[in-house]
mmCIF file of C-alpha atoms in Angstrom:
data_model
loop_
_atom_site.group_PDB
_atom_site.id
_atom_site.type_symbol
_atom_site.label_atom_id
_atom_site.label_comp_id
_atom_site.label_asym_id
_atom_site.label_seq_id
_atom_site.Cartn_x
_atom_site.Cartn_y
_atom_site.Cartn_z
ATOM 1 C CA UNK E 1 -4.403 18.166 -38.983
ATOM 2 C CA UNK E 2 -2.964 14.799 -37.952
ATOM 3 C CA UNK E 3 0.790 14.318 -37.844
ATOM 4 C CA UNK E 4 2.600 11.514 -39.687
ATOM 5 C CA UNK E 5 2.701 9.548 -36.429
ATOM 6 C CA UNK E 6 -1.037 8.972 -36.279
ATOM 7 C CA UNK E 7 -3.661 8.096 -38.848
ATOM 8 C CA UNK E 8 -7.222 6.924 -39.208
ATOM 9 C CA UNK E 9 -6.805 4.767 -36.135
ATOM 10 C CA UNK E 10 -5.126 7.497 -34.121
ATOM 11 C CA UNK E 11 -8.287 8.525 -32.299
ATOM 12 C CA UNK E 12 -8.915 4.907 -31.276
ATOM 13 C CA UNK E 13 -5.364 3.858 -30.485
ATOM 14 C CA UNK E 14 -2.781 6.497 -29.569
ATOM 15 C CA UNK E 15 -0.025 3.880 -29.813
ATOM 16 C CA UNK E 16 -0.736 3.236 -33.482
ATOM 17 C CA UNK E 17 2.053 4.622 -35.677
ATOM 18 C CA UNK E 18 0.675 5.413 -39.113
ATOM 19 C CA UNK E 19 4.046 6.228 -40.602
ATOM 20 C CA UNK E 20 5.269 2.704 -39.824
ATOM 21 C CA UNK E 21 2.107 1.299 -41.393
ATOM 22 C CA UNK E 22 2.782 3.271 -44.570
ATOM 23 C CA UNK E 23 6.402 2.227 -44.656
ATOM 24 C CA UNK E 24 5.386 -1.418 -44.498
ATOM 25 C CA UNK E 25 2.835 -0.833 -47.286
ATOM 26 C CA UNK E 26 5.638 0.474 -49.460
ATOM 27 C CA UNK E 27 7.710 -2.667 -48.820
ATOM 28 C CA UNK E 28 4.692 -4.888 -49.548
ATOM 29 C CA UNK E 29 4.110 -3.123 -52.889
ATOM 30 C CA UNK E 30 6.985 -5.176 -54.292
ATOM 31 C CA UNK E 31 6.403 -8.834 -55.119
ATOM 32 C CA UNK E 32 7.351 -11.510 -57.617
ATOM 33 C CA UNK E 33 5.259 -9.890 -60.350
ATOM 34 C CA UNK E 34 6.437 -6.345 -59.438
ATOM 35 C CA UNK E 35 10.119 -6.553 -58.507
ATOM 36 C CA UNK E 36 10.908 -3.062 -59.887
ATOM 37 C CA UNK E 37 8.659 -0.068 -59.397
ATOM 38 C CA UNK E 38 8.776 3.612 -60.132
ATOM 39 C CA UNK E 39 7.818 6.235 -57.562
ATOM 40 C CA UNK E 40 4.441 6.671 -59.321
ATOM 41 C CA UNK E 41 3.875 2.912 -59.240
ATOM 42 C CA UNK E 42 4.427 2.747 -55.499
ATOM 43 C CA UNK E 43 2.172 5.718 -54.839
ATOM 44 C CA UNK E 44 -0.620 4.155 -56.924
ATOM 45 C CA UNK E 45 -0.313 0.687 -55.410
ATOM 46 C CA UNK E 46 -0.188 1.913 -51.767
ATOM 47 C CA UNK E 47 -2.654 4.766 -52.114
ATOM 48 C CA UNK E 48 -0.283 7.266 -50.495
ATOM 49 C CA UNK E 49 0.898 10.549 -52.016
ATOM 50 C CA UNK E 50 3.923 10.740 -54.292
ATOM 51 C CA UNK E 51 5.633 12.984 -51.747
ATOM 52 C CA UNK E 52 5.111 10.474 -48.939
ATOM 53 C CA UNK E 53 6.117 7.554 -51.166
ATOM 54 C CA UNK E 54 9.316 9.375 -52.082
ATOM 55 C CA UNK E 55 10.213 9.842 -48.394
ATOM 56 C CA UNK E 56 9.664 6.176 -47.544
ATOM 57 C CA UNK E 57 11.524 4.931 -50.603
ATOM 58 C CA UNK E 58 14.458 7.281 -50.009
ATOM 59 C CA UNK E 59 14.601 6.142 -46.370
ATOM 60 C CA UNK E 60 14.591 2.487 -47.400
ATOM 61 C CA UNK E 61 17.322 3.207 -49.933
ATOM 62 C CA UNK E 62 19.393 5.117 -47.370
ATOM 63 C CA UNK E 63 19.126 2.154 -44.970
ATOM 64 C CA UNK E 64 20.080 -0.303 -47.752
ATOM 65 C CA UNK E 65 16.680 -2.039 -47.716
ATOM 66 C CA UNK E 66 16.052 -0.862 -51.288
ATOM 67 C CA UNK E 67 18.051 -0.025 -54.420
ATOM 68 C CA UNK E 68 17.446 2.823 -56.916
ATOM 69 C CA UNK E 69 18.853 2.957 -60.459
ATOM 70 C CA UNK E 70 17.644 6.455 -61.262
ATOM 71 C CA UNK E 71 14.158 5.400 -62.345
ATOM 72 C CA UNK E 72 13.216 2.117 -60.690
ATOM 73 C CA UNK E 73 13.241 1.077 -57.047
ATOM 74 C CA UNK E 74 13.709 -2.538 -56.004
ATOM 75 C CA UNK E 75 14.161 -4.313 -52.689
ATOM 76 C CA UNK E 76 17.695 -5.248 -51.708
ATOM 77 C CA UNK E 77 18.842 -8.527 -50.091
ATOM 78 C CA UNK E 78 18.957 -6.719 -46.755
ATOM 79 C CA UNK E 79 15.139 -6.925 -46.664
ATOM 80 C CA UNK E 80 15.537 -10.631 -45.943
ATOM 81 C CA UNK E 81 16.481 -9.673 -42.411
ATOM 82 C CA UNK E 82 12.820 -8.892 -41.753
ATOM 83 C CA UNK E 83 11.650 -12.314 -42.869
ATOM 84 C CA UNK E 84 14.490 -14.108 -41.154
ATOM 85 C CA UNK E 85 13.503 -12.441 -37.892
ATOM 86 C CA UNK E 86 10.220 -14.361 -38.054
ATOM 87 C CA UNK E 87 11.773 -17.619 -39.180
ATOM 88 C CA UNK E 88 14.424 -17.525 -36.451
ATOM 89 C CA UNK E 89 11.955 -16.562 -33.781
ATOM 90 C CA UNK E 90 9.444 -19.361 -34.370
ATOM 91 C CA UNK E 91 9.929 -23.102 -34.353
ATOM 92 C CA UNK E 92 6.978 -23.689 -36.658
ATOM 93 C CA UNK E 93 8.853 -24.009 -39.990
ATOM 94 C CA UNK E 94 11.444 -26.241 -38.347
ATOM 95 C CA UNK E 95 8.690 -28.471 -36.926
ATOM 96 C CA UNK E 96 6.963 -28.791 -40.288
ATOM 97 C CA UNK E 97 9.955 -29.320 -42.562
ATOM 98 C CA UNK E 98 10.614 -33.004 -41.728
ATOM 99 C CA UNK E 99 6.965 -33.836 -42.410
ATOM 100 C CA UNK E 100 7.021 -32.086 -45.765
ATOM 101 C CA UNK E 101 10.225 -33.893 -46.731
ATOM 102 C CA UNK E 102 8.635 -37.214 -45.800
ATOM 103 C CA UNK E 103 5.563 -36.390 -47.885
ATOM 104 C CA UNK E 104 7.745 -35.521 -50.878
ATOM 105 C CA UNK E 105 9.790 -38.673 -50.422
ATOM 106 C CA UNK E 106 6.633 -40.842 -50.330
ATOM 107 C CA UNK E 107 4.909 -39.185 -53.293
ATOM 108 C CA UNK E 108 7.746 -37.801 -55.414
ATOM 109 C CA UNK E 109 5.969 -34.445 -55.556
ATOM 110 C CA UNK E 110 6.547 -30.993 -54.041
ATOM 111 C CA UNK E 111 4.839 -30.294 -50.741
ATOM 112 C CA UNK E 112 4.268 -27.056 -48.830
ATOM 113 C CA UNK E 113 2.894 -25.529 -45.650
ATOM 114 C CA UNK E 114 1.249 -22.140 -45.554
ATOM 115 C CA UNK E 115 -0.608 -19.803 -43.232
ATOM 116 C CA UNK E 116 -3.353 -17.322 -43.996
ATOM 117 C CA UNK E 117 -2.312 -13.664 -43.954
ATOM 118 C CA UNK E 118 -5.132 -11.341 -44.827
ATOM 119 C CA UNK E 119 -6.632 -12.604 -48.074
ATOM 120 C CA UNK E 120 -3.436 -14.386 -49.118
ATOM 121 C CA UNK E 121 -1.575 -17.498 -48.147
ATOM 122 C CA UNK E 122 2.093 -17.210 -47.228
ATOM 123 C CA UNK E 123 4.417 -20.181 -47.588
ATOM 124 C CA UNK E 124 6.277 -20.908 -44.353
ATOM 125 C CA UNK E 125 7.926 -24.251 -45.270
ATOM 126 C CA UNK E 126 8.424 -26.142 -48.509
ATOM 127 C CA UNK E 127 9.981 -29.322 -49.898
ATOM 128 C CA UNK E 128 10.376 -28.927 -53.676
ATOM 129 C CA UNK E 129 11.161 -31.910 -55.863
ATOM 130 C CA UNK E 130 10.928 -29.921 -59.094
ATOM 131 C CA UNK E 131 9.688 -26.603 -60.402
ATOM 132 C CA UNK E 132 6.005 -26.909 -61.147
ATOM 133 C CA UNK E 133 4.875 -23.307 -61.641
ATOM 134 C CA UNK E 134 5.891 -20.593 -64.078
ATOM 135 C CA UNK E 135 6.943 -18.496 -61.063
ATOM 136 C CA UNK E 136 9.312 -19.784 -58.412
ATOM 137 C CA UNK E 137 7.823 -20.602 -55.032
ATOM 138 C CA UNK E 138 9.666 -20.449 -51.747
ATOM 139 C CA UNK E 139 9.276 -19.540 -48.117
ATOM 140 C CA UNK E 140 7.642 -16.104 -48.009
ATOM 141 C CA UNK E 141 5.857 -16.443 -51.353
ATOM 142 C CA UNK E 142 2.248 -15.155 -51.377
ATOM 143 C CA UNK E 143 -0.704 -16.369 -53.439
ATOM 144 C CA UNK E 144 -4.459 -15.617 -53.314
ATOM 145 C CA UNK E 145 -6.317 -17.862 -50.867
ATOM 146 C CA UNK E 146 -9.476 -18.279 -52.983
ATOM 147 C CA UNK E 147 -7.817 -20.177 -55.849
ATOM 148 C CA UNK E 148 -5.290 -22.265 -53.916
ATOM 149 C CA UNK E 149 -5.857 -25.579 -52.172
ATOM 150 C CA UNK E 150 -3.910 -24.314 -49.157
ATOM 151 C CA UNK E 151 -6.134 -21.238 -48.878
ATOM 152 C CA UNK E 152 -9.343 -23.206 -49.228
ATOM 153 C CA UNK E 153 -8.205 -25.811 -46.697
ATOM 154 C CA UNK E 154 -7.771 -23.010 -44.154
ATOM 155 C CA UNK E 155 -10.788 -20.837 -45.044
ATOM 156 C CA UNK E 156 -13.191 -23.799 -45.016
ATOM 157 C CA UNK E 157 -12.517 -24.352 -41.327
ATOM 158 C CA UNK E 158 -13.072 -20.787 -40.253
ATOM 159 C CA UNK E 159 -16.376 -19.781 -38.677
ATOM 160 C CA UNK E 160 -19.300 -19.174 -41.019
ATOM 161 C CA UNK E 161 -19.177 -15.511 -40.039
ATOM 162 C CA UNK E 162 -15.490 -15.246 -40.947
ATOM 163 C CA UNK E 163 -16.125 -16.951 -44.274
ATOM 164 C CA UNK E 164 -18.942 -14.537 -45.104
ATOM 165 C CA UNK E 165 -16.786 -11.578 -44.207
ATOM 166 C CA UNK E 166 -14.064 -12.889 -46.461
ATOM 167 C CA UNK E 167 -16.468 -13.490 -49.366
ATOM 168 C CA UNK E 168 -17.885 -9.953 -49.076
ATOM 169 C CA UNK E 169 -14.393 -8.454 -49.121
ATOM 170 C CA UNK E 170 -12.428 -10.490 -51.669
ATOM 171 C CA UNK E 171 -12.241 -9.796 -55.380
ATOM 172 C CA UNK E 172 -12.269 -13.139 -57.242
ATOM 173 C CA UNK E 173 -10.056 -12.371 -60.220
ATOM 174 C CA UNK E 174 -9.677 -15.125 -62.823
ATOM 175 C CA UNK E 175 -6.148 -16.488 -62.801
ATOM 176 C CA UNK E 176 -7.046 -19.043 -65.512
ATOM 177 C CA UNK E 177 -10.270 -19.858 -67.473
ATOM 178 C CA UNK E 178 -10.955 -22.466 -64.769
ATOM 179 C CA UNK E 179 -10.770 -20.154 -61.763
ATOM 180 C CA UNK E 180 -13.974 -19.987 -59.711
ATOM 181 C CA UNK E 181 -15.032 -16.337 -59.728
ATOM 182 C CA UNK E 182 -18.644 -16.748 -58.584
ATOM 183 C CA UNK E 183 -18.927 -16.209 -54.824
ATOM 184 C CA UNK E 184 -21.944 -18.517 -54.434
ATOM 185 C CA UNK E 185 -19.995 -21.295 -56.128
ATOM 186 C CA UNK E 186 -16.934 -20.642 -54.013
ATOM 187 C CA UNK E 187 -19.056 -20.707 -50.849
ATOM 188 C CA UNK E 188 -20.341 -24.155 -51.895
ATOM 189 C CA UNK E 189 -16.812 -25.373 -52.601
ATOM 190 C CA UNK E 190 -15.644 -24.231 -49.151
ATOM 191 C CA UNK E 191 -18.557 -26.044 -47.515
ATOM 192 C CA UNK E 192 -17.711 -29.198 -49.453
ATOM 193 C CA UNK E 193 -14.086 -28.848 -48.407
ATOM 194 C CA UNK E 194 -15.153 -28.635 -44.774
ATOM 195 C CA UNK E 195 -17.333 -31.698 -45.121
ATOM 196 C CA UNK E 196 -14.754 -33.892 -46.848
ATOM 197 C CA UNK E 197 -11.750 -32.583 -44.885
ATOM 198 C CA UNK E 198 -9.548 -31.592 -47.799
ATOM 199 C CA UNK E 199 -9.376 -29.253 -50.806
ATOM 200 C CA UNK E 200 -8.526 -29.999 -54.430
ATOM 201 C CA UNK E 201 -7.793 -27.233 -56.902
ATOM 202 C CA UNK E 202 -7.623 -28.208 -60.583
ATOM 203 C CA UNK E 203 -5.789 -25.653 -62.757
ATOM 204 C CA UNK E 204 -7.481 -22.618 -61.135
ATOM 205 C CA UNK E 205 -4.234 -20.961 -60.040
ATOM 206 C CA UNK E 206 -2.222 -21.862 -63.121
ATOM 207 C CA UNK E 207 -2.994 -24.002 -66.137
ATOM 208 C CA UNK E 208 -1.259 -27.366 -65.890
ATOM 209 C CA UNK E 209 -1.107 -27.306 -62.084
ATOM 210 C CA UNK E 210 -3.214 -29.397 -59.675
ATOM 211 C CA UNK E 211 -2.965 -29.451 -55.903
ATOM 212 C CA UNK E 212 -4.545 -31.040 -52.877
ATOM 213 C CA UNK E 213 -4.400 -29.705 -49.289
ATOM 214 C CA UNK E 214 -5.458 -30.672 -45.776
ATOM 215 C CA UNK E 215 -5.945 -28.455 -42.720
ATOM 216 C CA UNK E 216 -3.760 -28.602 -39.591
ATOM 217 C CA UNK E 217 -5.759 -28.437 -36.376
ATOM 218 C CA UNK E 218 -3.766 -26.607 -33.715
ATOM 219 C CA UNK E 219 -3.764 -26.758 -29.919
ATOM 220 C CA UNK E 220 -6.512 -24.126 -29.631
ATOM 221 C CA UNK E 221 -8.690 -26.044 -32.093
ATOM 222 C CA UNK E 222 -8.266 -23.389 -34.774
ATOM 223 C CA UNK E 223 -7.020 -23.892 -38.314
ATOM 224 C CA UNK E 224 -4.539 -21.310 -39.610
ATOM 225 C CA UNK E 225 -2.111 -23.716 -41.298
ATOM 226 C CA UNK E 226 -2.496 -26.181 -44.149
ATOM 227 C CA UNK E 227 -0.287 -28.736 -45.931
ATOM 228 C CA UNK E 228 -0.455 -29.507 -49.618
ATOM 229 C CA UNK E 229 0.978 -31.433 -52.555
ATOM 230 C CA UNK E 230 1.171 -29.896 -56.022
ATOM 231 C CA UNK E 231 1.705 -31.755 -59.263
ATOM 232 C CA UNK E 232 1.736 -31.117 -62.971
ATOM 233 C CA UNK E 233 -1.555 -32.010 -64.613
ATOM 234 C CA UNK E 234 0.236 -33.759 -67.473
ATOM 235 C CA UNK E 235 1.684 -36.297 -65.049
ATOM 236 C CA UNK E 236 -1.162 -36.733 -62.547
ATOM 237 C CA UNK E 237 -4.796 -37.079 -63.720
ATOM 238 C CA UNK E 238 -7.356 -35.215 -61.614
ATOM 239 C CA UNK E 239 -9.059 -38.481 -60.678
ATOM 240 C CA UNK E 240 -5.850 -39.774 -59.058
ATOM 241 C CA UNK E 241 -5.059 -36.761 -56.827
ATOM 242 C CA UNK E 242 -7.051 -38.042 -53.862
ATOM 243 C CA UNK E 243 -5.960 -41.682 -54.080
ATOM 244 C CA UNK E 244 -2.238 -40.973 -54.603
ATOM 245 C CA UNK E 245 -1.645 -38.007 -52.284
ATOM 246 C CA UNK E 246 -4.326 -37.744 -49.610
ATOM 247 C CA UNK E 247 -3.037 -40.574 -47.345
ATOM 248 C CA UNK E 248 0.410 -38.960 -46.954
ATOM 249 C CA UNK E 249 -1.091 -35.552 -46.215
ATOM 250 C CA UNK E 250 -3.572 -36.929 -43.700
ATOM 251 C CA UNK E 251 -0.884 -38.902 -41.924
ATOM 252 C CA UNK E 252 1.224 -35.809 -41.499
ATOM 253 C CA UNK E 253 -1.767 -33.725 -40.402
ATOM 254 C CA UNK E 254 -2.774 -36.347 -37.833
ATOM 255 C CA UNK E 255 0.763 -36.600 -36.474
ATOM 256 C CA UNK E 256 0.906 -32.834 -36.032
ATOM 257 C CA UNK E 257 -2.632 -32.476 -34.701
ATOM 258 C CA UNK E 258 -2.806 -30.421 -31.501
ATOM 259 C CA UNK E 259 0.986 -30.118 -31.282
ATOM 260 C CA UNK E 260 1.400 -26.641 -32.777
#
C-alpha cells in the first residue's frame, strides 16, 4: 500500500509528493462561484476521501490559510501569500500593465492579459475602466479557455496536436445560449482565429459581454499569453469590435513581440 507521500506517479517519479498535490487540489476547490464549502463538498470536488479532505482542511485552518465556522470552510486572506509569491517573483505583470493602461486609455474599455493554465485562462494583469461582468474579475481570476477570447487567442496558436488533445479532453459546457459547444465548430473557429490573427467572442461567456483578443508571441516563438478588450454589448455593436479595438491591441502586441 502506498503512503501519503507517493501516488499514481510514485513509481515513475520518486520525488513526486502526492500529499502536496492533494493539498493544492483542496485549495483549488474554492473559487468565485464556490467561496464556502463543506467537508463533503471538498471531497466530492477533489475526488479524495472525506477523511483525507478533513486532514487537509484542518491543516489549512491551523495554518490560517482557511477559516471554519462550524459547517463551512473558506479561504482566508493569508492564501494571497501564495499568489503574491508568483507576482513578486516575475516581472511579467509589471511589464504588461503599462500597455494595458494605454489600451484602456485609448479605447475607454477594460483590458486584460492572461495565460493558459490547464484548460482555463488565468488573469495576470488587468486595467479595468468599469465593471462589465456579473462576477468581479481581477488578477488570479480563472475562466474557461474555450468560451473566452483570451483562451481562443492562445489555443489557436498551439500546435495542431495540442489543439486536438485539448478538444478531446475539454467539456464544452454552455455558459450562455450562444456558447459554442460543438467541438467541430470550435475547431473551425480556432483555425479561423489562427488565420486572421485575433479572436472575437460574442456573448458566449456571459450575455451582454463581447471581447476581442490578440496573441503575444514570446522570445521562443510560442504563444502562452494574450491581450484583450472587453465591452458591454449594449454599448459596442459586434460589427464595430474589430474596427474600434483591434488597432490598439495589435500595437501593444507588436511592441511586446519577442520581448517576454
